[in-house]
Amino acid sequence: MTAATNDPVDVLIIGGGASGAAVAWSLADTRMRILCLEQGDWVKTTDFPSTGRDWEARQFGDFSVSPNRRGLPEDYPINEDDSPIKVANFNGVGGGTILYAGHFPRLHPSDFRVRSLDGVAEDWPINYETLEPYYAVNDQITGVAALEGDPSYPPKPAVMPPLPLGETGALLGGAMNKLGWHWWPSDAAINTQIYEDRAACINLGHCLSGCAQGAKATTDGTYWPKAIRARVELRTRCRVRRIETDDDRMATGAYYVDADGVERFQPAAIVILACNGIGTPRLLLNSASEQFPDGLANTSGIVGKNLMFHPYGQVRGYFDQQLDGYRGPRIGAWSMEFYETDASRGFVRGYCYQFTRGLGPVVNAVSGMADGLIPWGEGHHAAFRRLFKGSAGMVSICEDLPEEINRVTLDPTLKDSDGIPAPKITYRLGENSQKMLDHSLARGIEILKTAGAHDITVKAPMPSAGWHLLGTARMGHDPKRSVVNDWGRSHDVRNLFVVDGSVFVTAGGVNPTSTIQAIALYVADQIKSRIHNLFD
Amino acid sequence: MTKSNTAPFDDSQRETLRAIAAAMIPASEESQLPGADDPTIFDDILASTGRDTKALADALTMLHSTVSGDLSALRSAGPGTVLERFRSENGATAAIFELAISQCYYRDDRVMRAIGMEPRAPYPKGYAIERGDWSLLDPVRARGKIYRDAGEGKTA
Ligand SMILES: Cc1cc2nc3c(=O)[nH]c(=O)nc-3n(C[C@H](O)[C@H](O)[C@H](O)COP(=O)(O)OP(=O)(O)OC[C@H]3O[C@@H](n4cnc5c(N)ncnc54)[C@H](O)[C@@H]3O)c2cc1C
Ligand code: SF4
């Protein structure tokens, strides 16, 4: 390959999202020369939909959660024909955090020991205690709003007061109390007060299309400014094509296409992958060579395998009283009632509920028509009003077990705008996940009925909810069964690390980002403390 | 607004879309609401089809020929009508119509006022939400710890 060669760096991070930003910030104090290549750009808060009258429409356009729908130059296409769940992501500085809801639970202690406790999947090589100090640092940098004392977790401090309960939280919380079931204000990566120069939430309700207020903690506003002040370089519109290795099976750097479309080679002493559970296996598979014919770091053969999504169930109902509607963050409270395994339920592991508020008028109309609750023609207006004022519900976030048939491979024909082979996902819902989803819908209906809802609708798995991308380069002690070791270093390539959601051994039943970032901080600390014999 | 650069539809497609808009969201004198075929709203719809323009154009041509150009056959969406059959046989395409029409209808000033919203973008004014009473959590606290201990200490 003929490409211009840049000056070498000590550390090359690929991907500037949730984990790339965290690892960059943590390594910055080493004073090594650190460069991050990110295929997307910085996002301007003034571009976010909530600044305009077309705020709801634009979430189906340039700010769609689906990269295939957005189809912007910085997006890469994904063949997802063979999956009932479609990928949701964002490609730019901040990665998925730009569009995330900011629901910020940690994994639970039991999540790291599923083989020992429940006889399925595999135990993680690390545990809750390993990550606890990194969760705490991440909470501080992120600014997590929470209420201390949640009995579903070991004690953990709150950085600022929790999100408001609102009419919705009070109503659904009351129903949970009647049923005797756990609920608690969610840990949220959303400012409830000014924090480190970032403004407080003003309840725009549009967190999933970007927070124009800057109240939601996205890594372009949290880790990146700090890392850049500490001299980390972040180069945008640079898409990495492949990672190169030498005869000693060490990574030498990466080929990428820069913002002007010029092919370049970036030499580096350490390469860290932070491209998420789809982008990372894609890049490893695209980096196949004579030495690594099945893809880089893939002598185990499991790069791309064990893709886990968290199948989502949605339960929504309508109430006669006025609720929060489209106002307020999309999140508010959670329930961990059905999180831990209970054999009598007919499945192992479990799920959490994330309670949700109402909908904007466009989405209220569109989903009401799709669900057959709002007719075309006469009756449209009356039905719209009936549903608009008091809609609320929940999503269940179900633990997906790792299965090798669920996987990321390279599509034989599909390519991105730089001609780089695109990923294909193959995914089917496992039996355990299906039973869990069914259980979560039934209990969700019970909750909404207890709260007094009518016109309850369910959807499972939610087709557009492939936003948790996990497990495709997992960590473990055994090089035959895992891609990276217990501190994120490739078993095969001793200067190659992975810090994103790919390294998850199991998925847990909660949103993953706080754990992804805690792992990135932990791996960075391992690199720092082992720096003198890092490649042994 | 999300405008497309070119006028996307020919005359027959445009008139078919207008008929569908009126059938989907008709004007209501009682609620003092315009229909989705109101000229201002309909212009907005035409200018905002964005990524769905081609799918809509194909469906409009198909519907226009189904009714042999007699748009009065699209005036109603009730039982036994062409539109009812179209919706049940082409759910995904019907959903594209629903989005294209609703996204403009429900941002019209008159409509937003009528459904109790201020006609404005959410930002920068935002909205207010009740803080709530945390004593509601007393029963949850009283029940105590519900997570499983996993044993083991720190690894690595
Ligand atoms: C709509 C939505 C809602 C969500 N809600 C929540 C939530 O409430 N709570 C939660 O915990 N999580 C949520 N998530 C998930 C969360 O965003 C992800 O878990 C998190 O961002 C993953 O972090 P990551 O570092 O693994 O990858 P990402 O944040 O996805 O970052 C990967 C980055 O790598 C870049 N990249 C990829 N390939 C290349 C390449 N070849 N060259 C250069 N750059 C490359 C991408 O552009 C991207 O910026 C949500 C996601 C979405 C989309
Ligand atoms: S609700 Fe709060 S966090 Fe969400 S977009 Fe609005 S201001 Fe930002």
XYZ file of C-alpha atoms in Angstrom, chain A residues 35-273:
239
model
C -3.294 10.583 18.957
C -6.923 9.616 18.403
C -8.296 9.071 14.902
C -12.067 9.514 14.668
C -14.002 8.982 11.445
C -16.664 11.574 12.291
C -16.571 15.233 13.217
C -17.311 17.448 16.211
C -21.040 18.085 16.518
C -22.292 21.638 17.072
C -25.013 21.881 19.715
C -26.688 24.546 17.569
C -27.291 21.845 14.948
C -29.314 19.656 17.277
C -32.998 19.181 16.381
C -34.381 20.668 19.605
C -33.181 24.110 18.457
C -35.701 24.128 15.589
C -39.413 23.819 14.942
C -38.750 20.613 13.017
C -37.315 19.032 16.165
C -39.249 15.811 15.901
C -38.863 15.385 12.139
C -35.091 15.622 12.261
C -34.789 12.622 14.535
C -35.797 10.641 11.440
C -33.204 12.393 9.268
C -29.633 13.497 9.966
C -30.088 12.663 13.652
C -31.679 9.281 13.166
C -30.220 6.648 15.466
C -29.796 4.350 12.467
C -26.564 4.802 10.489
C -28.227 3.227 7.463
C -31.013 5.799 7.604
C -28.622 8.750 8.176
C -26.233 7.601 5.467
C -23.894 10.537 6.138
C -20.304 10.476 4.804
C -18.953 9.664 8.281
C -21.322 6.703 8.646
C -20.514 3.264 7.380
C -23.330 1.056 6.091
C -24.261 -2.123 7.958
C -25.932 -5.119 6.374
C -28.523 -5.940 9.012
C -30.969 -7.910 6.850
C -30.293 -10.997 8.925
C -31.205 -9.461 12.260
C -34.568 -8.511 13.789
C -32.724 -5.852 15.788
C -31.116 -3.014 13.826
C -27.966 -1.145 14.828
C -28.199 2.317 16.402
C -25.036 4.382 16.781
C -23.454 7.769 16.178
C -20.184 8.315 14.351
C -18.494 11.478 15.522
C -16.620 12.909 18.497
C -18.544 11.546 21.491
C -19.676 8.446 19.588
C -22.916 6.938 20.815
C -23.059 9.314 23.805
C -24.224 12.070 21.433
C -27.535 10.256 21.010
C -27.721 8.176 24.174
C -30.433 8.641 26.767
C -27.912 9.007 29.575
C -29.329 6.086 31.574
C -26.237 5.259 33.564
C -26.530 2.076 35.641
C -23.515 0.015 36.582
C -23.412 -3.736 36.119
C -24.263 -5.630 39.316
C -21.730 -7.808 41.173
C -23.497 -10.998 40.015
C -23.086 -10.005 36.352
C -19.409 -10.842 36.437
C -19.970 -14.418 37.650
C -22.786 -15.856 35.561
C -21.133 -19.258 35.021
C -20.428 -19.736 38.738
C -23.811 -18.467 39.887
C -26.164 -19.564 37.123
C -24.261 -22.167 35.094
C -24.463 -20.262 31.783
C -22.028 -18.365 29.547
C -18.701 -17.533 31.195
C -17.423 -15.627 34.194
C -15.573 -12.402 33.553
C -11.858 -12.405 34.413
C -12.495 -9.235 36.443
C -15.275 -8.397 38.868
C -17.326 -5.566 40.327
C -14.648 -4.744 42.891
C -12.026 -4.454 40.153
C -14.102 -1.831 38.392
C -15.554 -0.047 41.424
C -12.847 2.654 41.674
C -13.116 3.301 37.930
C -16.892 3.564 38.099
C -16.368 6.203 40.783
C -13.900 8.232 38.687
C -16.151 7.941 35.660
C -19.159 9.127 37.686
C -17.170 12.208 38.719
C -15.958 13.127 35.249
C -19.362 12.409 33.743
C -21.332 14.053 36.535
C -23.886 11.450 37.534
C -27.227 12.485 39.022
C -28.447 9.845 41.457
C -30.152 9.174 44.771
C -27.953 7.281 47.206
C -29.211 4.189 48.976
C -30.594 2.100 46.114
C -30.990 -1.373 47.685
C -30.387 -3.058 44.332
C -26.699 -2.081 44.386
C -23.766 -2.022 46.763
C -23.473 1.500 48.213
C -22.302 4.096 45.680
C -22.054 7.850 45.999
C -24.170 10.369 44.061
C -22.377 13.245 42.369
C -25.479 15.463 42.245
C -29.200 15.217 43.099
C -31.364 12.870 41.023
C -33.548 13.781 38.061
C -37.023 14.992 38.995
C -39.619 12.268 39.413
C -42.265 14.168 37.518
C -45.898 13.109 37.308
C -44.824 9.950 35.497
C -42.340 8.784 38.122
C -44.805 9.406 40.919
C -47.581 7.514 39.139
C -45.498 4.488 38.168
C -43.608 4.523 41.478
C -46.954 4.399 43.289
C -47.944 1.360 41.214
C -44.642 -0.356 42.021
C -45.257 0.281 45.722
C -48.700 -1.304 45.455
C -47.139 -4.378 43.862
C -44.302 -4.395 46.418
C -41.695 -4.217 43.655
C -38.383 -2.407 43.552
C -38.022 0.944 41.802
C -35.586 3.819 42.227
C -34.615 7.083 40.509
C -32.201 6.170 37.728
C -28.541 7.065 37.822
C -28.350 9.547 34.975
C -25.544 11.135 32.978
C -27.583 14.320 32.988
C -26.815 17.440 34.980
C -29.484 18.384 37.488
C -27.333 21.374 38.387
C -24.494 23.263 36.754
C -21.509 20.943 36.866
C -18.003 21.689 35.641
C -19.216 24.512 33.390
C -21.928 22.386 31.840
C -25.510 23.651 32.179
C -28.367 21.998 34.052
C -31.113 20.078 32.258
C -34.098 22.163 31.187
C -36.299 19.197 30.293
C -36.141 19.598 26.526
C -37.027 15.938 26.291
C -34.907 15.410 23.260
C -31.873 13.650 24.663
C -31.954 10.945 21.965
C -31.280 13.492 19.237
C -28.554 15.386 21.054
C -28.755 17.785 23.983
C -28.679 21.409 22.762
C -28.429 22.558 26.379
C -25.245 20.581 26.962
C -26.733 19.101 30.117
C -26.362 15.515 29.023
C -22.841 14.215 29.601
C -21.399 13.416 26.200
C -17.695 12.761 25.904
C -17.148 15.688 23.517
C -18.011 17.846 26.542
C -16.618 15.751 29.420
C -13.452 13.767 28.727
C -12.349 15.277 25.426
C -11.820 18.903 26.513
C -9.738 17.677 29.462
C -7.727 15.246 27.324
C -7.078 17.869 24.658
C -5.961 20.390 27.298
C -3.511 17.687 28.426
C -2.163 17.577 24.834
C -3.866 14.539 23.421
C -4.426 15.126 19.708
C -7.850 14.268 18.276
C -7.897 14.138 14.486
C -11.414 14.058 13.024
C -12.736 12.827 9.666
C -10.020 10.168 9.680
C -11.299 6.674 8.991
C -8.996 3.768 9.753
C -8.857 1.128 7.063
C -6.548 -1.461 8.670
C -4.013 -2.030 11.403
C -0.591 -3.157 10.231
C 1.681 -5.680 11.981
C 5.335 -6.689 11.595
C 7.129 -10.054 11.592
C 7.188 -10.061 15.388
C 3.388 -9.994 15.408
C 3.416 -6.482 16.844
C 1.168 -3.693 15.587
C 3.150 -1.003 13.785
C 0.345 1.502 13.238
C -2.696 2.010 11.044
C -3.659 3.041 7.543
C -6.396 5.636 7.375
C -8.154 7.966 4.960
C -7.944 11.586 6.109
C -10.483 14.418 5.753
C -9.158 15.221 2.260
C -9.470 11.640 1.123
C -5.703 11.081 1.303
C -4.486 7.658 2.384
C -1.974 7.877 5.264
C -0.007 5.567 7.514
C 0.184 6.435 11.197
C 3.032 4.604 12.970
C 2.433 3.905 16.675
C 4.041 1.976 19.528
C 0.684 1.072 21.115
C -2.655 0.755 19.308
C -5.935 0.967 21.228
C -9.232 0.058 19.606
